[in-house]
mmCIF file of C-alpha atoms (C1' of nucleotides) in Angstrom:
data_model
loop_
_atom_site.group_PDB
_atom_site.id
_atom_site.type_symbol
_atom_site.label_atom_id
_atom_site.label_comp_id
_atom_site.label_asym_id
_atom_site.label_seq_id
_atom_site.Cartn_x
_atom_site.Cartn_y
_atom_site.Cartn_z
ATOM 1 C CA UNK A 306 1.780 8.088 0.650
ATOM 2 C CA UNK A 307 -1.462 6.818 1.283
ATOM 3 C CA UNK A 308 -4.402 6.699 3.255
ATOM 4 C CA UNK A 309 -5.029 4.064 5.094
ATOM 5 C CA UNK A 310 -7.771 3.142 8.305
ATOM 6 C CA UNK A 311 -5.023 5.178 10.776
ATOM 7 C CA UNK A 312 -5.587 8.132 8.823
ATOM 8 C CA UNK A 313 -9.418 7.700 8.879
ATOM 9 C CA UNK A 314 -9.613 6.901 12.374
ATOM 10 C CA UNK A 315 -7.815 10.196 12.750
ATOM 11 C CA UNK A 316 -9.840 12.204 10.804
ATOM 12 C CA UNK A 317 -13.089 10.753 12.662
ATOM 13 C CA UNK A 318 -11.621 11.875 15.916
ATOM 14 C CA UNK A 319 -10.373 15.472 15.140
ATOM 15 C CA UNK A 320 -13.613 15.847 13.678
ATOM 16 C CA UNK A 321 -15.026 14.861 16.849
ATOM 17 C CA UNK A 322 -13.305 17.071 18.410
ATOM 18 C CA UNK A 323 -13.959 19.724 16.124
ATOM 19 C CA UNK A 324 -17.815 19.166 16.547
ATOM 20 C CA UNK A 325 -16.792 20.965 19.865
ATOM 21 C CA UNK A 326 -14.404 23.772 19.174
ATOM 22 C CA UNK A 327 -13.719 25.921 21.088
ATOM 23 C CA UNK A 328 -13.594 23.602 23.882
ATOM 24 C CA UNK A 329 -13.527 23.866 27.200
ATOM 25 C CA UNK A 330 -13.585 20.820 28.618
ATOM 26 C CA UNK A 331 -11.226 18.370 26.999
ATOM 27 C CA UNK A 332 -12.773 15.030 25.321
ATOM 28 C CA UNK A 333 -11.936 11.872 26.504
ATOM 29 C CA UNK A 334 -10.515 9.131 24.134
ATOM 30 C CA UNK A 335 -13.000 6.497 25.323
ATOM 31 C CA UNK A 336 -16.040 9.052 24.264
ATOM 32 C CA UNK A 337 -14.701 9.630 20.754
ATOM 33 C CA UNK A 338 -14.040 6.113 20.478
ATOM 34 C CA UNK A 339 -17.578 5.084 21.423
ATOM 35 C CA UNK A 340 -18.615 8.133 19.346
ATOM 36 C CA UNK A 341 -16.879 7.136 16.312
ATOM 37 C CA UNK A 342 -16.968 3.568 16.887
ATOM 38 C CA UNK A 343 -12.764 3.198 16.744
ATOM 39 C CA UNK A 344 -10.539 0.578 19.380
ATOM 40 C CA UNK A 345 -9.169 2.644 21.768
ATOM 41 C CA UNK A 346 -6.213 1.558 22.299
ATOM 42 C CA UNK A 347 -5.326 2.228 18.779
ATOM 43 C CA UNK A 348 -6.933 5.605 19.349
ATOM 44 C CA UNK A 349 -5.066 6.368 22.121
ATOM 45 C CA UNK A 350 -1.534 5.511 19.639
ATOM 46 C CA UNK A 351 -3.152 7.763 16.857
ATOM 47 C CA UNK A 352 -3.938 10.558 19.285
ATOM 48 C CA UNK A 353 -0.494 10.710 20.563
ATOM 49 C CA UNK A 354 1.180 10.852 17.038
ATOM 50 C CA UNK A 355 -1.843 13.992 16.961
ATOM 51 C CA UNK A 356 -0.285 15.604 20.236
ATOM 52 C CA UNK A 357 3.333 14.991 18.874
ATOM 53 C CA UNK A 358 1.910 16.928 15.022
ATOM 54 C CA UNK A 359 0.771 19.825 16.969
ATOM 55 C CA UNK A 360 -3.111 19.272 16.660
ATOM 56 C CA UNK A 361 -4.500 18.904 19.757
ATOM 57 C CA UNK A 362 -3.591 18.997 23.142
ATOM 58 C CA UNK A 363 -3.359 16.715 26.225
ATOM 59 C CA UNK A 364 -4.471 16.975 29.716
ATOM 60 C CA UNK A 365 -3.572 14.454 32.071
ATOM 61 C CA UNK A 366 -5.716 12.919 34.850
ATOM 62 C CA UNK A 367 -9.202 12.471 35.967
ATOM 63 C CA UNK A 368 -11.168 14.952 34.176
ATOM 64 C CA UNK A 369 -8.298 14.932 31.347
ATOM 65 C CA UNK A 370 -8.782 14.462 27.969
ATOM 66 C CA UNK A 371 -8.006 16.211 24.312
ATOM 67 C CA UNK A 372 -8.577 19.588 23.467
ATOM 68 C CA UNK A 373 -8.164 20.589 19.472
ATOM 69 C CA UNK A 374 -5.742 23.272 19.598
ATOM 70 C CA UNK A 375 -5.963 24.475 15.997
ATOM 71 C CA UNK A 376 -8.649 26.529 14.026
ATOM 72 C CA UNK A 377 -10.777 23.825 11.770
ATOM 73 C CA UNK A 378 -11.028 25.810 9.128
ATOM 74 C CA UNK A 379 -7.070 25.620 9.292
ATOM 75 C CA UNK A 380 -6.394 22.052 9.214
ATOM 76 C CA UNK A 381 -5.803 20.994 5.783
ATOM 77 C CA UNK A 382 -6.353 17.035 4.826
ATOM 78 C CA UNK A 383 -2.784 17.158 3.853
ATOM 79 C CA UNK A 384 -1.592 18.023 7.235
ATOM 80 C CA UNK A 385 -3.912 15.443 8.419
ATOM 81 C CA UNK A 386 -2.419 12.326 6.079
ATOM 82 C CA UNK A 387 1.038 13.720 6.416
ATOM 83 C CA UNK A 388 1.322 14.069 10.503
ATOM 84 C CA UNK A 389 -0.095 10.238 10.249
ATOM 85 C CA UNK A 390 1.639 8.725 7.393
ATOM 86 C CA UNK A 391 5.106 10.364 7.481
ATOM 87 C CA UNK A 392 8.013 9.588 9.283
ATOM 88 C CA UNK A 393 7.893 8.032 12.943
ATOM 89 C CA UNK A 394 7.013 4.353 11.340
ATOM 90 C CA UNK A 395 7.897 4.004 8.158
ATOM 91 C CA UNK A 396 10.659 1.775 6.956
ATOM 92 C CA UNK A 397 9.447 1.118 3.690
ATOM 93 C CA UNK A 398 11.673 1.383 1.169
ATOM 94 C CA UNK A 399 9.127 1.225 -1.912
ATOM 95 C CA UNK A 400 10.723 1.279 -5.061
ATOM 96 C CA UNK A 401 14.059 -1.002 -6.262
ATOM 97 C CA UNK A 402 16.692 1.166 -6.880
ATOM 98 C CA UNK A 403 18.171 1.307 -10.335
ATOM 99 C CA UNK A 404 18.972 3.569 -12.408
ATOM 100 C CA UNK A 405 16.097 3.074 -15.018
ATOM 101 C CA UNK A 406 13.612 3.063 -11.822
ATOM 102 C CA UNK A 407 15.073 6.978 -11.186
ATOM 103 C CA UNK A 408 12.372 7.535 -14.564
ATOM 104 C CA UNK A 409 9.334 6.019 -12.402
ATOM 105 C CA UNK A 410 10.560 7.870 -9.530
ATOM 106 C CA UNK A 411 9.944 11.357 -11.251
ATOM 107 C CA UNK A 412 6.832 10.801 -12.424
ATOM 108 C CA UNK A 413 5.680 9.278 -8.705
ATOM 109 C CA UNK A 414 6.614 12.676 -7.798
ATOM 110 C CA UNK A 415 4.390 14.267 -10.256
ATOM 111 C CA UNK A 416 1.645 12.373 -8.562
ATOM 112 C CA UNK A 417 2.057 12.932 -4.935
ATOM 113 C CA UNK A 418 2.211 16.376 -6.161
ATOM 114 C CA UNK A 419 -1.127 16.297 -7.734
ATOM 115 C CA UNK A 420 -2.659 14.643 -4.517
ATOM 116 C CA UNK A 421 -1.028 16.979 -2.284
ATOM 117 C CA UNK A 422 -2.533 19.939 -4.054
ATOM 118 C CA UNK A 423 -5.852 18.351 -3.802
ATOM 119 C CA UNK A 424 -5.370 17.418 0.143
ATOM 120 C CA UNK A 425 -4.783 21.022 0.477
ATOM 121 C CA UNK A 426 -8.046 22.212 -0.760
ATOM 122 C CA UNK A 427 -9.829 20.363 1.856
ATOM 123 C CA UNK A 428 -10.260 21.614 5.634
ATOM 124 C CA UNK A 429 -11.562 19.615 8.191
ATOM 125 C CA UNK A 430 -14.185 22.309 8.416
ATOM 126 C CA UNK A 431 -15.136 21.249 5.150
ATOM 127 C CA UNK A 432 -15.564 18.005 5.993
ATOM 128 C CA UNK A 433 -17.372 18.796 8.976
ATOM 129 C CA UNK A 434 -19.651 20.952 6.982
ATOM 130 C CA UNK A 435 -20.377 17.596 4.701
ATOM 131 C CA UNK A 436 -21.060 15.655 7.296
ATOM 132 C CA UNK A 437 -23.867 17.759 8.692
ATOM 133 C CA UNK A 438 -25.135 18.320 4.925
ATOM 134 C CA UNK A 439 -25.064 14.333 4.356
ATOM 135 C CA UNK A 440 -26.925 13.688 7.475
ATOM 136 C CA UNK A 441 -29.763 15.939 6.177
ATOM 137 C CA UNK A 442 -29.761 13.665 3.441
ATOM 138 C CA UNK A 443 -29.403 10.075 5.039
ATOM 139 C CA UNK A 444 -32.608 11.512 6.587
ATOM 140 C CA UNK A 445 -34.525 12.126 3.294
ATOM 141 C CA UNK A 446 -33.809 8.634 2.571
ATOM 142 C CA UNK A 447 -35.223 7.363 5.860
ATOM 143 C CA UNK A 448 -38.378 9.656 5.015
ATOM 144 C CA UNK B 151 -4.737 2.242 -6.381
ATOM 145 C CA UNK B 152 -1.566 1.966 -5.626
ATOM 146 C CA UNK B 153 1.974 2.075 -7.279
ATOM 147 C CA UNK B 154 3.376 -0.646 -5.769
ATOM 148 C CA UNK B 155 7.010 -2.712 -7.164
ATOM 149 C CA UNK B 156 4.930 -4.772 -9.410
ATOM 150 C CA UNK B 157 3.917 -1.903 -11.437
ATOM 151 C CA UNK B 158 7.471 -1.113 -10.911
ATOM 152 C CA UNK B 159 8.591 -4.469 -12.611
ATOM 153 C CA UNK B 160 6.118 -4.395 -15.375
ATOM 154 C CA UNK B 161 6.704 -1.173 -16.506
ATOM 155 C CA UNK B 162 10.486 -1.720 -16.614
ATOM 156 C CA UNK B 163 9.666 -4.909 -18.504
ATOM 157 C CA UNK B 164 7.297 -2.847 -20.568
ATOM 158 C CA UNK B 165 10.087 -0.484 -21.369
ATOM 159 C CA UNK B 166 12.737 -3.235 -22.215
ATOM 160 C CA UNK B 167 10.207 -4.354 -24.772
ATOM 161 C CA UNK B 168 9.632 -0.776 -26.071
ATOM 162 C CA UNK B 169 13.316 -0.263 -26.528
ATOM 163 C CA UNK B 170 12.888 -2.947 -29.674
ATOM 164 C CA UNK B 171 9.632 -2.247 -31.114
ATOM 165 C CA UNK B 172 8.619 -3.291 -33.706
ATOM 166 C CA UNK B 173 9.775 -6.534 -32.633
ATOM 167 C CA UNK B 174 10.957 -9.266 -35.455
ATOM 168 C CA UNK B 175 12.275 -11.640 -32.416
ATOM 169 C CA UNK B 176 10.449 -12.283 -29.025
ATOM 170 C CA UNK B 177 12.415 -11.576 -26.027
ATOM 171 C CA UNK B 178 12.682 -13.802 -23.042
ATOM 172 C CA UNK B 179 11.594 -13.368 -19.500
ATOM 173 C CA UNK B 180 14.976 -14.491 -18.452
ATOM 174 C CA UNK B 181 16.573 -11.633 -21.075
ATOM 175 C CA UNK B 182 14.074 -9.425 -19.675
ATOM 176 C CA UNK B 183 14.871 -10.355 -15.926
ATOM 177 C CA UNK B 184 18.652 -10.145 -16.161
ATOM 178 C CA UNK B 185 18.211 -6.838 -18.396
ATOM 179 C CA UNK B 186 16.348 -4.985 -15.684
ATOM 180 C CA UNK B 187 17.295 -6.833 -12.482
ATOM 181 C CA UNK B 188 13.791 -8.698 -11.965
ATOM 182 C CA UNK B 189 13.232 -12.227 -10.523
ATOM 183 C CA UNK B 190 12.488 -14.540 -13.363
ATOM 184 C CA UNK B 191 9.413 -16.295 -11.823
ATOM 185 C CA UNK B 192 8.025 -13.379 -10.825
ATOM 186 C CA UNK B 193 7.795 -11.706 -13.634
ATOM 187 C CA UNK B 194 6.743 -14.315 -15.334
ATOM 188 C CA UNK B 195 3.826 -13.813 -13.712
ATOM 189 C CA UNK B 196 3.972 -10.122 -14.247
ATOM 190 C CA UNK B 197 4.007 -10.683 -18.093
ATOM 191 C CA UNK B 198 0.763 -12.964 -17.712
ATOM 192 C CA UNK B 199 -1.214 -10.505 -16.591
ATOM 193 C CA UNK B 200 0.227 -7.952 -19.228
ATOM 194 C CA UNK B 201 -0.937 -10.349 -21.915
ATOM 195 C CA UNK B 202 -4.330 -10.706 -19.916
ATOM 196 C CA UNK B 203 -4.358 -7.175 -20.239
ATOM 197 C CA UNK B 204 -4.066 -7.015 -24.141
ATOM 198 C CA UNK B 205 -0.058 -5.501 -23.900
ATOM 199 C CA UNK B 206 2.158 -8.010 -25.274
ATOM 200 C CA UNK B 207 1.862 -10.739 -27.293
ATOM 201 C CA UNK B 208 3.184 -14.550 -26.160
ATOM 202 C CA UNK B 209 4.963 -16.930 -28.143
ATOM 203 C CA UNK B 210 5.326 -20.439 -26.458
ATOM 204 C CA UNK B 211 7.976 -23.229 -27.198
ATOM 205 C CA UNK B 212 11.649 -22.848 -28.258
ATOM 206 C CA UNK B 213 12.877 -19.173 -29.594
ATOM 207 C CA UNK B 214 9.601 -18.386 -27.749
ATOM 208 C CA UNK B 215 9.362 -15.015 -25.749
ATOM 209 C CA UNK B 216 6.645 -11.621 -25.868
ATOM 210 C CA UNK B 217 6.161 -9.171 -28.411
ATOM 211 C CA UNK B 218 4.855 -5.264 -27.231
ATOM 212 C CA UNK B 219 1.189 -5.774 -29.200
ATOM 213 C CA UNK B 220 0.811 -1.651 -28.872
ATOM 214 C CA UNK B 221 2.297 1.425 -29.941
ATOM 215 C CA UNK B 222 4.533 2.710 -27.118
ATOM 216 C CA UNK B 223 2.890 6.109 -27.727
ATOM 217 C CA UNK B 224 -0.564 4.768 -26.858
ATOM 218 C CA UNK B 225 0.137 2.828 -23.995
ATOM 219 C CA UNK B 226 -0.454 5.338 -20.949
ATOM 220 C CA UNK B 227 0.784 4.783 -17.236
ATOM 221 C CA UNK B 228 -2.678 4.941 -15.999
ATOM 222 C CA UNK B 229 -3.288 1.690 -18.730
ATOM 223 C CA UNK B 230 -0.322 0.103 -16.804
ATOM 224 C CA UNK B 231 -0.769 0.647 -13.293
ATOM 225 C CA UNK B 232 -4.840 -0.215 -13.527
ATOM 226 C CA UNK B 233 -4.094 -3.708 -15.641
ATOM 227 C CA UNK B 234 -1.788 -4.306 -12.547
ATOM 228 C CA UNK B 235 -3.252 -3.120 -9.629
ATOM 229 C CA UNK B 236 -6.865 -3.893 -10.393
ATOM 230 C CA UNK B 237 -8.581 -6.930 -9.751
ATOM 231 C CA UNK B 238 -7.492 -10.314 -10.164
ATOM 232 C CA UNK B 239 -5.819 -10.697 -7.138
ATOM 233 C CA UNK B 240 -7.454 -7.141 -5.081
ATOM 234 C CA UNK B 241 -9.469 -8.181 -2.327
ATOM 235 C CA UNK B 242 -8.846 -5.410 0.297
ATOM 236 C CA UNK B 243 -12.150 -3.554 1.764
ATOM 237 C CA UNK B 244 -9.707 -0.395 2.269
ATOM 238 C CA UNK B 245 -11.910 1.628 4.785
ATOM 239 C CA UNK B 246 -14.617 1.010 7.170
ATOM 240 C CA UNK B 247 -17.885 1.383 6.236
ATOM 241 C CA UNK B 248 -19.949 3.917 8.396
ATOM 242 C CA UNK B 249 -21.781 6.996 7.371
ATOM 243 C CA UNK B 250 -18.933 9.499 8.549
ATOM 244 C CA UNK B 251 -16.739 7.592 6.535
ATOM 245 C CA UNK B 252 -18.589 8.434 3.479
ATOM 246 C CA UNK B 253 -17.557 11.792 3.501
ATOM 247 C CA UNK B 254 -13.608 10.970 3.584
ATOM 248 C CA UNK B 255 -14.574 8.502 0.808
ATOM 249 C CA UNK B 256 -15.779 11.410 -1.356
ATOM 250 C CA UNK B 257 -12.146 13.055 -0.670
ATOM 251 C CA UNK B 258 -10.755 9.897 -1.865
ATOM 252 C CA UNK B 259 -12.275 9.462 -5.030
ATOM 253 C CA UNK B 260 -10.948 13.021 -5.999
ATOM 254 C CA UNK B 261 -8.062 12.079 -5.224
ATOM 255 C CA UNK B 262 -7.673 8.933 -7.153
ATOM 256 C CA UNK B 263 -9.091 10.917 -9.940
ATOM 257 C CA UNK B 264 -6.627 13.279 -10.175
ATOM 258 C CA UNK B 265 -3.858 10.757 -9.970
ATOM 259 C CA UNK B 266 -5.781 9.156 -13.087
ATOM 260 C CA UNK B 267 -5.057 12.518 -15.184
ATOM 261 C CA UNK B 268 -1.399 12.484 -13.995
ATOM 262 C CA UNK B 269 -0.872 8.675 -15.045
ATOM 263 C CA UNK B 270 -2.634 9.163 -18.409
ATOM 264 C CA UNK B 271 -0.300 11.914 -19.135
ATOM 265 C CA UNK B 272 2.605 9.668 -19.682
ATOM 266 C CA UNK B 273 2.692 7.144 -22.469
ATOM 267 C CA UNK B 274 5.432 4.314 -22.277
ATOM 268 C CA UNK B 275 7.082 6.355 -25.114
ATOM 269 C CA UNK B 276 7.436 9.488 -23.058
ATOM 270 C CA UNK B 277 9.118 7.664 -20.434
ATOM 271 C CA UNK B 278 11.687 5.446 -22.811
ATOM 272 C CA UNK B 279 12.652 9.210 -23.729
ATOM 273 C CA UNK B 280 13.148 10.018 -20.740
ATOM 274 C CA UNK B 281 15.450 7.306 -19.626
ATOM 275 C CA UNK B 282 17.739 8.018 -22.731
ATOM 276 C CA UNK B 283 18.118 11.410 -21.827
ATOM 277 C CA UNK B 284 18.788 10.532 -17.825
ATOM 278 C CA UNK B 285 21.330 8.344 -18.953
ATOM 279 C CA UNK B 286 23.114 10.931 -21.165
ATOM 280 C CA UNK B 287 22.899 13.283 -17.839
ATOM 281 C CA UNK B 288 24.435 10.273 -15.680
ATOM 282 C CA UNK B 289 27.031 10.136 -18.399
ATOM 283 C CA UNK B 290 27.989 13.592 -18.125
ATOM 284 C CA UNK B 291 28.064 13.528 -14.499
ATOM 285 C CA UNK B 292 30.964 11.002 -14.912
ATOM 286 C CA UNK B 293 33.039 12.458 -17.073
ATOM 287 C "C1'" DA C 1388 9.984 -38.406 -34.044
ATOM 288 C "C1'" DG C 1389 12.705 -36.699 -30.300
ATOM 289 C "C1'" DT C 1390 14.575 -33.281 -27.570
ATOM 290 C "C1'" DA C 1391 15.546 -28.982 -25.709
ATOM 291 C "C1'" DT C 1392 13.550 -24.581 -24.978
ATOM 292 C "C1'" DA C 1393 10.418 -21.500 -23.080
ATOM 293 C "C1'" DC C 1394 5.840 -20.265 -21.811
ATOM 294 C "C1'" DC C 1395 1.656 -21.712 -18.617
ATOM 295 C "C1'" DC C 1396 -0.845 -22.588 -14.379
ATOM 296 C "C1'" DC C 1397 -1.358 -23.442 -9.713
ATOM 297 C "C1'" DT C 1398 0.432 -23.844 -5.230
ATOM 298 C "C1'" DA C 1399 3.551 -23.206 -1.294
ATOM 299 C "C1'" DT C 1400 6.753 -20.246 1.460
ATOM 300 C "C1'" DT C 1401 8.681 -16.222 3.352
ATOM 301 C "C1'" DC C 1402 8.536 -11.810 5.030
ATOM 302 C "C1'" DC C 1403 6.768 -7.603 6.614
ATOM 303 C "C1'" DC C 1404 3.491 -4.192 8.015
ATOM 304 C "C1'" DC C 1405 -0.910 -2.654 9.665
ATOM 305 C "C1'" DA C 1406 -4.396 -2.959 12.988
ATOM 306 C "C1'" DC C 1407 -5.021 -4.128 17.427
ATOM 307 C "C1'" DT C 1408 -4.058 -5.651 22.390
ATOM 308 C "C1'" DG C 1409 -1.800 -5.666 26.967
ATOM 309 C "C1'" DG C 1410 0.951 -4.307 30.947
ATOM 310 C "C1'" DG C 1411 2.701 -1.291 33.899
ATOM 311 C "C1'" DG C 1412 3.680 3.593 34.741
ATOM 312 C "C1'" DT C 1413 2.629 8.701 35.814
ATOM 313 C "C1'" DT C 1414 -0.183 12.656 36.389
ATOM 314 C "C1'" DT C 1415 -4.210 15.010 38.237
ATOM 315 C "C1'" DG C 1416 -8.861 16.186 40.336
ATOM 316 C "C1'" DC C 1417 -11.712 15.305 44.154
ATOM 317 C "C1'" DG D 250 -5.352 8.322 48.861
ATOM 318 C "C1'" DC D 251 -7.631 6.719 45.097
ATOM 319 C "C1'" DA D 252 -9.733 6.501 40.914
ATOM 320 C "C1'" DA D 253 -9.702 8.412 36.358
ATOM 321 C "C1'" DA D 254 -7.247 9.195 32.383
ATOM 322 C "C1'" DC D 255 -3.184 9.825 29.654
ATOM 323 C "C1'" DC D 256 1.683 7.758 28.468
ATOM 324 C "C1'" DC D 257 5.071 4.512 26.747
ATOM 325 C "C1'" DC D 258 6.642 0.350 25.116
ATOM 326 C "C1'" DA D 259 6.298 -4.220 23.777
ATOM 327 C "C1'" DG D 260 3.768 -7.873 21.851
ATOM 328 C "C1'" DT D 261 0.260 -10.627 18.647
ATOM 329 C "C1'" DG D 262 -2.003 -12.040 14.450
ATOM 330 C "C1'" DG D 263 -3.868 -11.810 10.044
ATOM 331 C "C1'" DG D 264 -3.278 -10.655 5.363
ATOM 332 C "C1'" DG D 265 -1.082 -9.440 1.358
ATOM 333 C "C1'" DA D 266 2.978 -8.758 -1.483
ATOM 334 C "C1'" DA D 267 7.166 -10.791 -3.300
ATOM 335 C "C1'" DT D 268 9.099 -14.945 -4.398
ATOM 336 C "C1'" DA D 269 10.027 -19.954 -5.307
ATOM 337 C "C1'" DG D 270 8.724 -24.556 -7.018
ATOM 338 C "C1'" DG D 271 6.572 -28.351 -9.532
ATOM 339 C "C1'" DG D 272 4.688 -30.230 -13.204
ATOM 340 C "C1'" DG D 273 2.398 -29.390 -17.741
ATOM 341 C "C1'" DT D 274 2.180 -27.894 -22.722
ATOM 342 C "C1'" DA D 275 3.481 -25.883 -27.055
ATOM 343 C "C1'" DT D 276 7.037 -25.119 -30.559
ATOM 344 C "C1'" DA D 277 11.480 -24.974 -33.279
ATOM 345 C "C1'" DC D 278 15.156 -27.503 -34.782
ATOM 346 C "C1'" DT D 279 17.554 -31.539 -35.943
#
DNA sequence: AGTATACCCCTATTCCCCACTGGGGTTTGC
DNA sequence: GCAAACCCCAGTGGGGAATAGGGGTATACT
């Protein structure tokens, strides 16, 4: 596990997206790119692995685009990190495998555990709610 | 922060070294690297930064080797993994830096701070325990 | 004193994965 | 029909982790 720039690329553009739930006209991938300042190619990869998780939804053509297809206040950071960093590309086969390394491997489970409970206690309405609340302040600062 | 096969390495090195404390005689890397399967000149390395990091002890020339400098009950994982994974040799900028990003960062440091009170749970001790009693279990599976 | 042993330090080399790019296709609205 | 926009697949490159190597230095033992 871990999060790395895919996942925060990710979570830039479904909160894009969520900026406009309900939609209903789909946003395109070069907008939330430009928006969130993110290659778009690579976006385009990242929002596919999105479609594939179940999050949003794609409409082909001119006028296509993404449409979020889940609640906000339903998407949980851990569904977030795991849709992006499980399966589908990783080969990595961390640890070496003996039998002493089965002791390490328990406790590694401990941990994801921890920082799966605390993905879970984050929606990305909550995140979109910080945002908005750290903009305020970014603008105190300016003041 | 990441638990990556160095820590892996060192902490099986750590725990060959626990398994004769108090030392009288120093063991050798190449002891410790056949012991636990490791590749000698890497953790040689390994051991450097361990006795950069105030865990073992070094004792150069013939009949030289390390000595464990701590009580395996005090040394915690979290002591382990941060003398290995920090600094020294960490130069990744993880994330990019623009204001959205700050709020994901926020996420992240609550995250690495409850994998802190998971690691700091475990002392070397607790896990030399648990080793002897996985291998009693692995011998009753075979008979 | 000499020699073998074993740590010490610094520097390649290899390998792999992430981030990113590119090409050519297919679908859809106008 | 044609342009806009997604889709799929294949490549590139830069960096870091794992590893190897060379040459140096300290120490025990004879």
């Amino acid at each position: 596990m871990e999060l790395s720039c895919r996942t925060e690329y990710a979570l830039l553009a479904l909160l894009e997206l969520a900026g406009h739930y309900p939609q209903q006209e789909p946003l395109q991938i070069k907008q939330i790119a430009a928006q969130q300042q993110i290659p778009e190619r690579y976006l385009e990869q990242l929002l596919a692995t999105l479609r594939r998780g179940g999050f949003v939804q794609s409409q082909r053509g001119a006028k296509g685009g993404y449409l979020l297809i889940q609640e906000p206040w339903k998407i949980t950071l851990f569904d977030v990190v795991n849709c992006l960093e499980g399966t589908e590309h990783q080969k990595k086969e961390p640890l070496v495998e003996t039998v002493e390394s089965a002791v390490v491997e328990e406790i590694w489970q401990d941990v994801c555990g921890s920082v799966r409970e605390v993905l879970k206690r984050y929606t990305l309405q909550d995140l979109s709610d910080k945002r908005d609340s750290r903009r305020q302040m970014n603008i105190m600062y300016y003041i």
